[in-house]
mmCIF file of C-alpha atoms in Angstrom:
data_model
loop_
_atom_site.group_PDB
_atom_site.id
_atom_site.type_symbol
_atom_site.label_atom_id
_atom_site.label_comp_id
_atom_site.label_asym_id
_atom_site.label_seq_id
_atom_site.Cartn_x
_atom_site.Cartn_y
_atom_site.Cartn_z
ATOM 1 C CA THR A 378 78.238 104.427 73.451
ATOM 2 C CA ARG A 379 77.524 106.741 70.516
ATOM 3 C CA THR A 380 78.656 109.834 72.430
ATOM 4 C CA PHE A 381 81.809 108.052 73.579
ATOM 5 C CA PHE A 382 82.603 106.931 70.012
ATOM 6 C CA LEU A 383 82.042 110.428 68.591
ATOM 7 C CA GLY A 384 84.146 111.951 71.373
ATOM 8 C CA ILE A 385 86.998 109.582 70.545
ATOM 9 C CA LEU A 386 86.634 110.441 66.853
ATOM 10 C CA VAL A 387 86.746 114.192 67.558
ATOM 11 C CA GLY A 388 89.766 113.741 69.845
ATOM 12 C CA ILE A 389 91.657 111.627 67.334
ATOM 13 C CA SER A 390 90.872 114.161 64.596
ATOM 14 C CA SER A 391 92.198 117.068 66.657
ATOM 15 C CA ILE A 392 95.325 115.283 67.856
ATOM 16 C CA GLY A 393 95.868 113.824 64.388
ATOM 17 C CA GLY A 394 95.656 117.297 62.866
ATOM 18 C CA TYR A 395 98.152 118.567 65.439
ATOM 19 C CA ILE A 396 100.671 115.785 64.736
ATOM 20 C CA PHE A 397 100.175 115.964 60.968
ATOM 21 C CA SER A 398 100.830 119.708 61.072
ATOM 22 C CA LEU A 399 104.012 119.214 63.088
ATOM 23 C CA TYR A 400 105.398 116.812 60.505
ATOM 24 C CA GLN A 401 104.232 118.952 57.568
ATOM 25 C CA ASN A 402 106.108 121.915 59.012
ATOM 26 C CA GLY A 403 109.403 120.138 59.529
ATOM 27 C CA TRP A 404 109.292 118.704 63.046
ATOM 28 C CA THR A 405 110.805 115.257 63.605
ATOM 29 C CA ALA A 406 109.780 112.910 66.409
ATOM 30 C CA GLY A 407 112.353 112.803 69.181
ATOM 31 C CA PHE A 408 113.446 116.392 68.715
ATOM 32 C CA PRO A 409 112.343 119.041 71.210
ATOM 33 C CA LEU A 410 109.454 121.275 70.276
ATOM 34 C CA GLU A 411 109.565 124.756 71.724
ATOM 35 C CA GLU A 412 106.242 126.054 72.949
ATOM 36 C CA GLY A 413 105.426 129.214 71.032
ATOM 37 C CA SER A 414 107.583 128.307 68.035
ATOM 38 C CA SER A 415 105.952 128.819 64.652
ATOM 39 C CA ILE A 416 105.705 125.040 64.128
ATOM 40 C CA HIS A 417 104.011 124.581 67.508
ATOM 41 C CA GLN A 418 101.708 127.547 66.991
ATOM 42 C CA LYS A 419 100.604 126.263 63.571
ATOM 43 C CA ALA A 420 99.900 122.787 64.977
ATOM 44 C CA VAL A 421 97.923 124.228 67.915
ATOM 45 C CA THR A 422 95.895 126.342 65.491
ATOM 46 C CA ILE A 423 95.052 123.353 63.313
ATOM 47 C CA ALA A 424 94.066 121.324 66.391
ATOM 48 C CA PHE A 425 91.879 124.198 67.635
ATOM 49 C CA VAL A 426 90.138 124.733 64.296
ATOM 50 C CA THR A 427 89.692 120.968 63.874
ATOM 51 C CA LEU A 428 88.111 120.735 67.310
ATOM 52 C CA VAL A 429 85.698 123.574 66.544
ATOM 53 C CA LEU A 430 84.654 122.245 63.128
ATOM 54 C CA THR A 431 84.258 118.647 64.290
ATOM 55 C CA GLN A 432 82.162 119.824 67.239
ATOM 56 C CA MET A 433 79.949 121.849 64.899
ATOM 57 C CA ALA A 434 79.459 118.729 62.762
ATOM 58 C CA ASN A 435 78.807 116.767 65.936
ATOM 59 C CA ALA A 436 76.164 119.278 67.032
ATOM 60 C CA TYR A 437 74.134 118.491 63.921
ATOM 61 C CA ASN A 438 74.789 114.762 64.256
ATOM 62 C CA SER A 439 73.559 114.796 67.852
ATOM 63 C CA ARG A 440 70.075 116.028 67.076
ATOM 64 C CA SER A 441 68.946 112.425 66.574
ATOM 65 C CA SER A 442 70.475 109.013 67.137
ATOM 66 C CA THR A 443 68.819 107.621 63.988
ATOM 67 C CA ALA A 444 67.641 110.459 61.706
ATOM 68 C CA SER A 445 70.039 112.045 59.250
ATOM 69 C CA ALA A 446 71.804 115.231 60.272
ATOM 70 C CA PHE A 447 70.493 116.710 57.026
ATOM 71 C CA LYS A 448 66.841 116.088 57.880
ATOM 72 C CA ASN A 449 65.254 119.463 58.674
ATOM 73 C CA PHE A 450 68.725 120.990 58.498
ATOM 74 C CA PHE A 451 67.475 124.591 58.393
ATOM 75 C CA LYS A 452 64.555 124.217 60.835
ATOM 76 C CA ASN A 453 66.502 124.678 64.088
ATOM 77 C CA PHE A 454 67.419 128.352 63.840
ATOM 78 C CA ALA A 455 69.154 128.446 67.218
ATOM 79 C CA LEU A 456 71.490 125.603 66.242
ATOM 80 C CA LEU A 457 72.028 127.004 62.765
ATOM 81 C CA GLY A 458 72.853 130.423 64.224
ATOM 82 C CA SER A 459 75.214 129.082 66.876
ATOM 83 C CA VAL A 460 77.054 126.874 64.374
ATOM 84 C CA GLY A 461 77.271 129.780 61.929
ATOM 85 C CA LEU A 462 78.591 132.150 64.603
ATOM 86 C CA SER A 463 81.117 129.561 65.783
ATOM 87 C CA ILE A 464 82.440 129.123 62.259
ATOM 88 C CA ILE A 465 82.611 132.891 61.771
ATOM 89 C CA PHE A 466 84.453 133.221 65.094
ATOM 90 C CA VAL A 467 87.033 130.555 64.246
ATOM 91 C CA ILE A 468 87.702 132.159 60.866
ATOM 92 C CA ALA A 469 87.990 135.589 62.492
ATOM 93 C CA ALA A 470 90.249 134.153 65.197
ATOM 94 C CA THR A 471 92.723 132.993 62.559
ATOM 95 C CA LYS A 472 92.509 136.159 60.451
ATOM 96 C CA ILE A 473 92.361 139.052 62.924
ATOM 97 C CA PRO A 474 95.764 139.669 64.559
ATOM 98 C CA ALA A 475 94.340 140.950 67.882
ATOM 99 C CA ILE A 476 92.285 137.785 68.366
ATOM 100 C CA ARG A 477 95.116 135.543 67.147
ATOM 101 C CA ASN A 478 97.493 137.097 69.660
ATOM 102 C CA ALA A 479 94.967 136.926 72.495
ATOM 103 C CA ILE A 480 94.444 133.177 72.096
ATOM 104 C CA ASN A 481 97.966 132.452 70.809
ATOM 105 C CA ILE A 482 97.138 130.946 67.433
ATOM 106 C CA THR A 483 98.235 131.817 63.907
ATOM 107 C CA ASP A 484 96.762 132.281 60.456
ATOM 108 C CA LEU A 485 96.172 129.217 58.296
ATOM 109 C CA GLU A 486 96.984 128.925 54.609
ATOM 110 C CA LYS A 487 94.108 127.900 52.331
ATOM 111 C CA THR A 488 95.480 124.366 52.012
ATOM 112 C CA GLU A 489 95.826 124.022 55.794
ATOM 113 C CA TRP A 490 92.062 124.494 56.160
ATOM 114 C CA LEU A 491 91.650 121.155 54.382
ATOM 115 C CA ILE A 492 92.677 119.255 57.530
ATOM 116 C CA PRO A 493 89.914 120.603 59.823
ATOM 117 C CA ILE A 494 87.298 120.685 57.045
ATOM 118 C CA THR A 495 88.054 117.075 56.115
ATOM 119 C CA ALA A 496 87.861 116.061 59.779
ATOM 120 C CA GLY A 497 84.457 117.748 60.155
ATOM 121 C CA LEU A 498 83.163 116.050 57.029
ATOM 122 C CA ALA A 499 84.552 112.710 58.232
ATOM 123 C CA VAL A 500 82.628 113.034 61.507
ATOM 124 C CA ILE A 501 79.426 113.617 59.536
ATOM 125 C CA LEU A 502 80.141 110.803 57.069
ATOM 126 C CA ILE A 503 80.960 108.233 59.752
ATOM 127 C CA GLU A 504 77.921 109.091 61.854
ATOM 128 C CA GLU A 505 75.610 109.204 58.818
ATOM 129 C CA THR A 506 76.858 105.748 57.820
ATOM 130 C CA ARG A 507 76.103 104.455 61.316
ATOM 131 C CA LYS A 508 72.628 105.988 61.215
ATOM 132 C CA ILE A 509 71.874 104.401 57.814
ATOM 133 C CA PHE A 510 72.917 101.028 59.210
ATOM 134 C CA ILE A 511 70.706 101.525 62.307
ATOM 135 C CA ARG A 512 67.696 102.602 60.221
ATOM 136 C CA HIS A 513 68.153 99.624 57.871
ATOM 137 C CA LYS A 514 68.474 97.241 60.817
ATOM 138 C CA LYS A 515 65.345 98.740 62.433
ATOM 139 C CA GLN A 516 63.310 98.462 59.201
ATOM 140 C CA LYS A 517 64.414 94.847 58.756
ATOM 141 C CA TRP A 518 63.377 94.068 62.338
ATOM 142 C CA ILE A 519 59.974 95.769 61.874
ATOM 143 C CA SER A 520 59.311 93.867 58.632
ATOM 144 C CA GLN A 521 60.143 90.567 60.340
ATOM 145 C CA ILE A 522 57.708 91.338 63.167
ATOM 146 C CA SER A 523 54.941 92.367 60.766
ATOM 147 C CA ARG A 524 55.280 89.059 58.850
ATOM 148 C CA ASN A 525 54.704 87.043 62.024
#
């Protein structure tokens, strides 16, 4: 259930970023959108970056179903390295023309990075809130058992 919920959240974030970008760049629902147009390319880029950043947040969230993602944050060097390299790659992919052209994305303005960053933080915040609730519920259950 947790994996399904997080998958839905990541999907909604990516599609939401795509649609938000379309509207921000002048597209109107009902009008055709040419594949490869600058509006389409910008929206695809935001969806791609959002997907990468939310999955990196999800990687840390997935280490435990109850413990905080921030617990022992720097202890798993393999995860830290792979998340770091993924973030470096996605930044490079939007900044280096050869990579951008190869995967058909475009550069993002500083303000456009707010969409994927906010989505990644939202994934962490929502999952951390769920974990706090689960830990509280578990502690309450344990204290009730210990009283009996």
